[in-house]
Coordinates of C-alpha atoms and ligand atoms in Angstrom, one line a residue:
X1 CA -25.7 2.3 34.4
X2 CA -25.8 -1.0 36.1
X3 CA -24.9 -4.0 34.2
X4 CA -27.8 -6.6 35.0
X5 CA -27.3 -9.5 32.7
X6 CA -24.7 -10.9 30.3
X7 CA -26.9 -9.3 27.3
X8 CA -26.2 -6.0 28.6
X9 CA -22.6 -6.8 29.5
X10 CA -22.0 -7.9 26.0
X11 CA -23.4 -4.6 24.6
X12 CA -21.4 -2.5 27.0
X13 CA -18.1 -4.2 26.5
X14 CA -18.5 -4.2 22.7
X15 CA -19.7 -0.6 22.5
X16 CA -17.0 0.7 24.8
X17 CA -14.2 -1.3 22.9
X18 CA -15.4 -0.1 19.5
X19 CA -15.8 3.6 20.8
X20 CA -12.7 4.1 22.5
X21 CA -9.9 6.3 21.2
X22 CA -6.6 4.5 21.0
X23 CA -3.1 5.7 21.7
X24 CA -0.9 3.2 19.6
X25 CA 2.4 3.2 21.6
X26 CA 4.6 1.6 18.8
X27 CA 4.3 2.1 15.1
X28 CA 6.6 3.0 12.1
X29 CA 4.2 5.8 10.9
X30 CA 5.4 9.4 10.6
X31 CA 3.3 12.8 10.4
X32 CA 2.6 14.5 7.0
X33 CA 5.6 16.6 7.6
X34 CA 8.0 13.7 7.0
X35 CA 6.6 13.7 3.4
X36 CA 7.2 10.2 1.6
X37 CA 8.7 8.6 4.7
X38 CA 5.1 8.0 5.7
X39 CA 3.6 5.1 3.6
X40 CA 0.0 4.8 2.6
X41 CA -2.2 3.4 -0.1
X42 CA -2.6 -0.1 -1.8
X43 CA 0.4 -0.4 -3.3
X44 CA 2.4 0.1 0.0
X45 CA -0.3 -2.1 1.7
X46 CA 0.4 -4.8 -0.8
X47 CA 4.1 -4.6 -0.6
X48 CA 4.3 -4.8 3.3
X49 CA 7.1 -7.0 4.3
X50 CA 4.7 -9.3 6.0
X51 CA 3.1 -10.1 2.6
X52 CA 6.5 -10.1 0.7
X53 CA 7.3 -13.2 3.1
X54 CA 4.2 -14.7 2.2
X55 CA 4.6 -14.2 -1.6
X56 CA 7.8 -15.9 -1.7
X57 CA 6.3 -19.0 -0.3
X58 CA 4.2 -19.4 -3.6
X59 CA 6.5 -18.2 -6.1
X60 CA 9.8 -19.6 -7.7
X61 CA 10.7 -16.0 -8.8
X62 CA 14.2 -15.1 -7.9
X63 CA 14.6 -12.6 -5.3
X64 CA 16.8 -10.3 -7.1
X65 CA 14.0 -10.2 -10.0
X66 CA 11.5 -9.2 -7.4
X67 CA 13.6 -6.4 -6.0
X68 CA 14.3 -5.0 -9.4
X69 CA 10.6 -4.4 -10.1
X70 CA 9.0 -0.9 -9.4
X71 CA 6.6 -0.9 -6.3
X72 CA 3.4 -1.2 -8.3
X73 CA 4.5 -4.1 -10.3
X74 CA 5.4 -5.8 -7.0
X75 CA 2.1 -5.1 -5.9
X76 CA 0.6 -6.5 -9.0
X77 CA 2.3 -9.7 -8.5
X78 CA 1.6 -10.0 -4.8
X79 CA -2.0 -9.4 -5.4
X80 CA -2.3 -11.8 -8.1
X81 CA -0.4 -14.4 -6.0
X82 CA -1.9 -14.1 -2.5
X83 CA -5.3 -12.6 -3.4
X84 CA -6.4 -14.0 -6.6
X85 CA -4.6 -17.4 -7.1
X86 CA -5.3 -18.2 -3.4
X87 CA -7.7 -17.0 -0.7
X88 CA -6.3 -14.2 1.6
X89 CA -6.7 -16.3 4.8
X90 CA -3.5 -15.3 6.4
X91 CA -3.8 -12.3 9.0
X92 CA -1.6 -9.9 7.1
X93 CA -3.7 -10.6 3.7
X94 CA -7.0 -10.5 5.5
X95 CA -5.8 -7.3 7.0
X96 CA -5.8 -5.7 3.3
X97 CA -9.5 -6.8 2.7
X98 CA -10.5 -5.2 6.2
X99 CA -8.8 -1.9 5.3
X100 CA -10.6 -2.0 1.8
X101 CA -13.8 -2.5 3.7
X102 CA -13.3 -0.1 6.3
X103 CA -12.5 2.6 3.6
X104 CA -15.8 1.9 2.2
X105 CA -14.3 0.3 -1.0
X106 CA -15.6 -3.2 -2.0
X107 CA -13.2 -5.9 -1.5
X108 CA -15.6 -8.4 -3.4
X109 CA -15.1 -6.5 -6.7
X110 CA -11.3 -7.6 -6.7
X111 CA -10.5 -4.4 -8.6
X112 CA -7.1 -3.3 -7.9
X113 CA -7.3 -0.6 -10.3
X114 CA -10.2 0.9 -8.9
X115 CA -8.4 0.9 -5.5
X116 CA -5.5 2.5 -7.0
X117 CA -7.9 5.3 -8.5
X118 CA -9.3 5.9 -5.0
X119 CA -6.0 6.4 -3.5
X120 CA -4.7 8.5 -6.3
X121 CA -7.4 11.3 -5.3
X122 CA -6.3 11.6 -1.7
X123 CA -4.1 14.2 0.0
X124 CA -1.8 13.0 2.9
X125 CA -3.2 15.2 5.6
X126 CA -6.9 14.6 4.8
X127 CA -6.4 10.9 4.5
X128 CA -4.4 10.5 7.8
X129 CA -7.7 12.3 9.3
X130 CA -9.7 9.7 7.5
X131 CA -7.6 6.9 8.9
X132 CA -7.3 8.1 12.3
X133 CA -11.2 8.3 12.3
X134 CA -12.1 4.9 10.7
X135 CA -9.6 3.1 13.2
X136 CA -10.7 5.4 16.1
X137 CA -7.0 6.5 16.8
X138 CA -6.4 9.3 19.4
X139 CA -2.6 9.4 18.7
X140 CA 0.3 7.3 17.6
X141 CA 3.9 6.9 18.7
X142 CA 6.6 7.1 15.8
X143 CA 9.8 5.2 15.7
X144 CA 12.6 8.1 15.2
X145 CA 15.9 6.9 14.6
X146 CA 18.7 9.4 15.1
X147 CA 21.0 7.5 12.9
X148 CA 18.9 7.7 9.8
X149 CA 20.4 10.4 7.6
X150 CA 17.3 11.0 5.8
X151 CA 15.2 11.2 9.1
X152 CA 17.9 13.5 10.5
X153 CA 17.7 16.0 7.8
X154 CA 13.9 16.3 8.4
X155 CA 14.3 17.1 12.1
X156 CA 17.1 19.5 11.5
X157 CA 15.0 21.4 9.0
X158 CA 12.1 21.7 11.7
X159 CA 9.4 19.4 12.5
X160 CA 6.4 21.1 14.4
X161 CA 4.7 19.1 17.4
X162 CA 1.6 17.5 16.0
X163 CA -0.7 16.3 18.8
X164 CA -1.6 12.9 16.6
X165 CA 1.9 12.1 16.4
X166 CA 4.5 11.7 19.3
X167 CA 8.1 10.6 19.0
X168 CA 10.1 7.8 20.3
X169 CA 13.9 7.8 20.2
X170 CA 15.1 4.7 18.7
X171 CA 18.6 3.4 19.6
X172 CA 19.2 0.1 17.8
X173 CA 22.2 1.3 16.1
X174 CA 24.0 2.8 19.3
X175 CA 23.1 -0.4 21.1
X176 CA 23.6 -3.2 18.7
X177 CA 26.4 -1.9 16.2
X178 CA 28.7 0.1 18.1
X179 CA 31.2 0.4 15.3
X180 CA 28.6 2.0 12.9
X181 CA 27.4 4.0 15.8
X182 CA 30.7 5.6 16.2
X183 CA 31.3 6.3 12.6
X184 CA 27.8 8.1 12.4
X185 CA 28.5 9.9 15.5
X186 CA 32.0 10.9 14.7
X187 CA 30.4 12.4 11.3
X188 CA 28.1 14.4 13.4
X189 CA 30.9 15.8 15.6
X190 CA 30.9 13.6 18.5
X191 CA 34.3 12.1 19.7
X192 CA 34.1 8.7 20.9
X193 CA 36.7 5.8 21.7
X194 CA 36.5 2.2 21.2
X195 CA 36.1 1.8 24.9
X196 CA 33.6 3.6 27.1
X197 CA 36.0 6.3 28.7
X198 CA 34.8 9.4 30.4
X199 CA 34.7 11.4 27.1
X200 CA 32.8 8.8 25.3
X201 CA 30.4 8.6 28.0
X202 CA 29.9 12.4 28.0
X203 CA 29.6 12.4 24.3
X204 CA 27.0 9.9 24.0
X205 CA 25.0 11.6 26.8
X206 CA 25.2 14.9 24.8
X207 CA 24.2 13.2 21.8
X208 CA 21.3 11.5 23.4
X209 CA 20.0 14.9 25.2
X210 CA 20.6 16.6 21.8
X211 CA 17.8 14.4 20.1
X212 CA 15.8 14.3 23.1
X213 CA 15.6 18.2 23.0
X214 CA 14.9 18.0 19.3
X215 CA 12.3 15.1 19.0
X216 CA 10.8 15.3 22.6
X217 CA 10.2 11.7 22.6
X218 CA 7.9 9.8 25.0
X219 CA 10.6 7.0 25.5
X220 CA 13.7 5.5 24.4
X221 CA 13.7 2.2 22.5
X222 CA 15.7 -0.5 21.2
X223 CA 15.2 -3.9 19.7
X224 CA 17.3 -6.6 21.0
X225 CA 18.3 -10.1 19.5
X226 CA 17.2 -13.1 21.3
X227 CA 20.5 -13.7 22.8
X228 CA 20.3 -10.6 24.8
X229 CA 22.2 -10.8 28.1
X230 CA 22.5 -8.5 31.0
X231 CA 24.7 -7.7 32.6
X232 CA 27.7 -9.0 30.3
X233 CA 30.9 -7.7 29.0
X234 CA 29.7 -6.1 26.0
X235 CA 29.8 -2.5 25.2
X236 CA 25.9 -2.7 25.2
X237 CA 26.0 -3.4 29.0
X238 CA 28.4 -0.3 29.4
X239 CA 26.2 2.0 27.2
X240 CA 23.0 1.2 29.1
X241 CA 24.7 1.6 32.4
X242 CA 26.8 4.6 31.9
X243 CA 24.6 6.6 29.3
X244 CA 21.0 5.5 28.5
X245 CA 19.8 4.5 31.9
X246 CA 21.1 7.5 33.7
X247 CA 19.7 9.8 31.1
X248 CA 16.5 8.0 31.2
X249 CA 16.3 8.3 34.9
X250 CA 17.3 12.0 34.8
X251 CA 14.6 12.7 32.4
X252 CA 12.1 10.1 34.0
X253 CA 11.6 8.7 30.6
X254 CA 10.7 4.7 30.0
X255 CA 13.1 2.5 28.1
X256 CA 11.3 0.3 25.8
X257 CA 13.0 -3.1 25.2
X258 CA 11.7 -5.2 22.3
X259 CA 13.4 -8.4 22.8
X260 CA 13.8 -11.6 20.7
X261 CA 14.7 -10.8 17.2
X262 CA 17.0 -12.7 15.0
X263 CA 17.8 -10.3 12.2
X264 CA 18.2 -11.3 8.6
X265 CA 18.1 -15.0 8.6
X266 CA 17.3 -14.6 5.0
X267 CA 18.9 -11.6 3.8
X268 CA 17.5 -12.2 0.3
X269 CA 14.0 -11.2 1.9
X270 CA 15.6 -7.8 2.9
X271 CA 13.0 -6.2 5.6
X272 CA 11.0 -9.7 5.3
X273 CA 14.0 -11.7 6.3
X274 CA 14.2 -11.2 10.1
X275 CA 13.0 -14.1 12.4
X276 CA 12.7 -14.6 16.1
X277 CA 14.2 -16.7 18.9
X278 CA 13.4 -17.5 22.5
X279 CA 15.2 -15.2 25.0
X280 CA 16.6 -15.6 28.5
X281 CA 14.2 -13.8 31.0
X282 CA 17.0 -13.1 33.6
X283 CA 18.6 -10.4 31.6
X284 CA 15.4 -8.4 32.2
X285 CA 15.1 -9.4 35.9
X286 CA 18.6 -8.1 36.4
X287 CA 17.9 -4.9 34.5
X288 CA 14.6 -4.3 36.7
X289 CA 16.0 -5.2 39.8
X290 CA 19.4 -3.2 39.5
X291 CA 17.7 -0.2 38.3
X292 CA 14.3 0.1 40.3
X293 CA 14.3 4.0 39.5
X294 CA 14.2 3.3 35.9
X295 CA 11.1 2.4 33.8
X296 CA 11.0 -0.4 31.3
X297 CA 8.4 -1.1 28.6
X298 CA 8.7 -4.7 27.3
X299 CA 7.4 -6.9 24.9
X300 CA 8.8 -10.2 23.9
X301 CA 8.8 -11.9 20.3
X302 CA 8.7 -15.6 21.2
X303 CA 5.4 -17.1 22.1
X304 CA 7.4 -19.2 24.6
X305 CA 8.5 -16.2 26.5
X306 CA 5.2 -14.7 27.3
X307 CA 4.5 -16.5 30.4
X308 CA 7.8 -15.7 32.1
X309 CA 7.5 -12.0 31.1
X310 CA 4.1 -11.7 32.6
X311 CA 5.4 -13.1 36.0
X312 CA 8.4 -11.0 35.7
X313 CA 6.0 -7.9 35.5
X314 CA 4.4 -9.2 38.8
X315 CA 7.6 -8.8 40.6
X316 CA 8.7 -5.5 39.3
X317 CA 6.4 -2.2 39.2
X318 CA 8.9 -0.7 36.9
X319 CA 8.2 -2.9 34.2
X320 CA 5.3 -2.5 31.8
X321 CA 4.5 -5.2 29.4
X322 CA 3.1 -4.1 25.9
X323 CA 1.9 -5.4 22.7
X324 CA 1.7 -8.6 20.8
X325 CA 4.6 -8.0 18.6
X326 CA 5.2 -8.9 14.7
X327 CA 4.7 -12.7 14.6
X328 CA 2.5 -12.6 17.6
X329 CA 0.2 -10.1 16.1
X330 CA -2.5 -13.0 15.0
X331 CA -5.7 -13.5 16.3
X332 CA -5.1 -16.8 18.2
X333 CA -1.9 -15.5 19.8
X334 CA -3.3 -12.1 20.7
X335 CA -6.2 -14.0 22.4
X336 CA -3.9 -16.4 24.3
X337 CA -1.5 -13.6 25.5
X338 CA -4.2 -11.1 26.5
X339 CA -6.0 -13.8 28.3
X340 CA -2.8 -14.8 30.3
X341 CA -1.9 -11.0 30.9
X342 CA -5.2 -10.3 32.3
X343 CA -5.3 -13.2 34.6
X344 CA -1.9 -12.4 35.8
X345 CA -1.7 -8.5 35.9
X346 CA -5.4 -7.4 35.9
X347 CA -5.4 -4.3 33.7
X348 CA -1.8 -3.3 34.3
X349 CA -0.5 -3.8 30.9
X350 CA -0.7 -2.4 27.4
X351 CA -2.5 -4.9 25.4
X352 CA -1.5 -3.9 21.9
X353 CA 0.4 -1.7 19.7
X354 CA 0.0 -1.9 16.0
X355 CA 3.4 -1.7 14.7
X356 CA 2.0 -0.2 11.4
X357 CA 4.2 0.6 8.8
X358 CA 1.6 1.7 6.4
X359 CA -1.1 4.3 7.7
X360 CA -4.1 2.3 6.4
X361 CA -2.7 -0.8 8.5
X362 CA -4.2 1.1 11.6
X363 CA -7.6 0.2 10.4
X364 CA -7.0 -3.6 10.4
X365 CA -4.8 -4.0 13.1
X366 CA -6.9 -2.2 15.7
X367 CA -10.1 -3.5 14.2
X368 CA -8.9 -7.1 14.5
X369 CA -7.1 -6.5 17.9
X370 CA -10.2 -4.7 19.4
X371 CA -12.5 -7.6 18.6
X372 CA -10.4 -9.8 20.4
X373 CA -9.5 -7.7 23.3
X374 CA -13.4 -7.1 23.9
X375 CA -14.0 -10.9 24.0
X376 CA -11.4 -11.5 26.5
X377 CA -12.8 -8.7 28.6
X378 CA -16.5 -9.8 28.3
X379 CA -15.2 -13.5 29.6
X380 CA -13.7 -11.9 32.7
X381 CA -16.5 -9.5 33.5
X382 CA -19.0 -12.4 32.8
X383 CA -17.1 -14.5 35.3
X384 CA -17.1 -11.8 37.8
X385 CA -21.2 -11.3 37.0
X386 CA -21.8 -15.0 37.6
X387 CA -19.9 -14.7 40.9
X388 CA -22.4 -12.0 42.1
X389 CA -20.0 -9.1 41.6
X390 CA -21.9 -5.9 40.6
X391 CA -20.6 -3.1 38.3
X392 CA -21.5 -0.4 35.8
X393 CA -21.1 0.7 32.4
X394 CA -19.2 3.4 33.5
X395 CA -16.7 1.2 35.2
X396 CA -16.5 -0.7 32.0
X397 CA -15.6 2.5 30.0
X398 CA -13.1 3.5 32.6
X399 CA -11.3 0.1 32.3
X400 CA -11.3 0.1 28.5
X401 CA -10.1 3.5 28.5
X402 CA -7.2 2.4 30.6
X403 CA -6.3 -0.6 28.4
X404 CA -6.3 1.4 25.2
X405 CA -4.0 4.2 26.3
X406 CA -4.3 5.1 29.9
X407 CA -2.0 2.5 31.3
X408 CA 0.8 3.9 29.0
X409 CA 0.4 7.4 29.7
X410 CA 0.3 6.7 33.4
X411 CA 3.6 4.7 33.3
X412 CA 5.3 7.3 31.2
X413 CA 4.4 10.1 33.6
X414 CA 4.7 7.8 36.9
X415 CA 7.6 8.8 39.2
X416 CA 9.1 5.6 40.8
Ligands
LIG501 O1 12.0 -3.5 15.4 C1 10.8 -3.3 15.2 O2 10.4 -2.2 15.6 C2 9.9 -4.2 14.4 O3 8.7 -4.1 14.8 C3 10.2 -4.2 12.9 O4 11.5 -4.0 12.7 C4 9.5 -5.0 12.2 O5 10.3 -5.1 10.7 C5 8.3 -5.0 12.0 O6 7.7 -4.3 11.1 C6 7.3 -5.7 12.9 O7 6.2 -5.6 13.0
LIG502 ZN1 8.3 -2.1 15.1

C-alpha cells in the first residue's frame, strides 16, 4: 500500500514498530531451565540495581543495613522511598509503572501487596510466555558465563535448546582477570602458565571450544573498561590475538565488545556501584583493521563516544554498532543516539538491546524504546516524503523488521 501523506505515514510507522517481534540481542535473562537464575516479579523489579543506586540518593541508611535485609524488605523500602515519598519520574522507576500497566495491573492503586499477590500465582513458564507476548519479543540472547560455577553446573546437567532463548559466551573473567581465570581453568583441568605459551594457547582454545559446543552461542562477548587499549603489552591483547579471534574466525562468530565501564567505583553499592568513562576509539579501529575477517559487535557506554563509534562503523564493514547501553538507556539519549546512527549508517545498525536483568523489564525497556525509534523513523520517512520520494507500507515493515532483529541475524550469519 503506498504512503500518500504524513497521517498515513505516522499510522504505518507506529503500527509496524508496535507489531514487530523483536530479537533482543543482549540480556541477563535465562530460560526457565535455569530455575531461580531467572529473576521476575515485583520484588526483583524493585530491587534492580538501577533502583538501588537511586534509593541511596534519598536515604541515610548505612549500606550494610540495607544489604542485611531480605529482598522483600529491600523492595518495601525502595517502593516507599522512590514511589511514595517522591514521584517515580526517573527512567528506571517509570519502567516499573509501565510494567504494571502492561500486565493489566493498576499502577494508580499503589498497592504493592496486590502486585505481590498477582505474581505469587504465576508459573515461570507461563509468565515467560505472557511477557514475551506483551513486550512482543521473538527471542532473547542470554549472557552465559563459563566462569560462573552455579551456571556451569546447570549446563553440565543439560540445558535443552529453547527457541526463545539463545546463548552468548561471556568472557569477562578470561579477558579482564587472568589470575582468577587461571585458577578457575586449573580447577576444570586446563593447564595454563602465567604467560601465553603454546600449551596455554591450546588449553584456552580447548576451553572455548568446549563451551561453544555446550552452549551453542550466537556470539562471544566481553565488557571492557574505559581504558581499554589495543594492541598493548597486556595478556588481554595476546589472548585476543592467539585464542579468541582465531576461534571466532574459525566459527564465523562475532565478538561483542561492550566498552567504557569503570567497575566498582563505589563497592558498597555492589552491582549498582559500577560507573563509566570515555574511551579511546583507536583500540577499536586497530582491531577492525587488523582483523578484517573477524566480526565485531560494539556498544560504548559514554555518550561522548557515540559519534566516533558511528564514524568508525562507516569505515569498517566488520563492525556492527548496537544498543543504547545502561546509562544511555534513557529516552533523551536513545533518541539522540538513534537519530545520529540513522543519519550516519542508514539502517545498518542494531538500535537497541534491553539489558534486562528481570524478565518483566522487557515490557518497559522495549515499550519505551519502540516509541522513540518509531518517532525517529517517522521523521526520516517524512523528510523523504517531503522531498518527493515514494514508498509503501510494505517497505516500512521491511525496514522495521531489519532494525528489530534482521540486521543482527544477517551480521551473525554473514561471511566476510
Ligand atoms: O556488563 C554488562 O553486561 C552490563 O550490562 C551489566 O553488567 C550492568 O550491570 C547492567 O545491568 C547494565 O544494564
Ligand atoms: Zn549487560
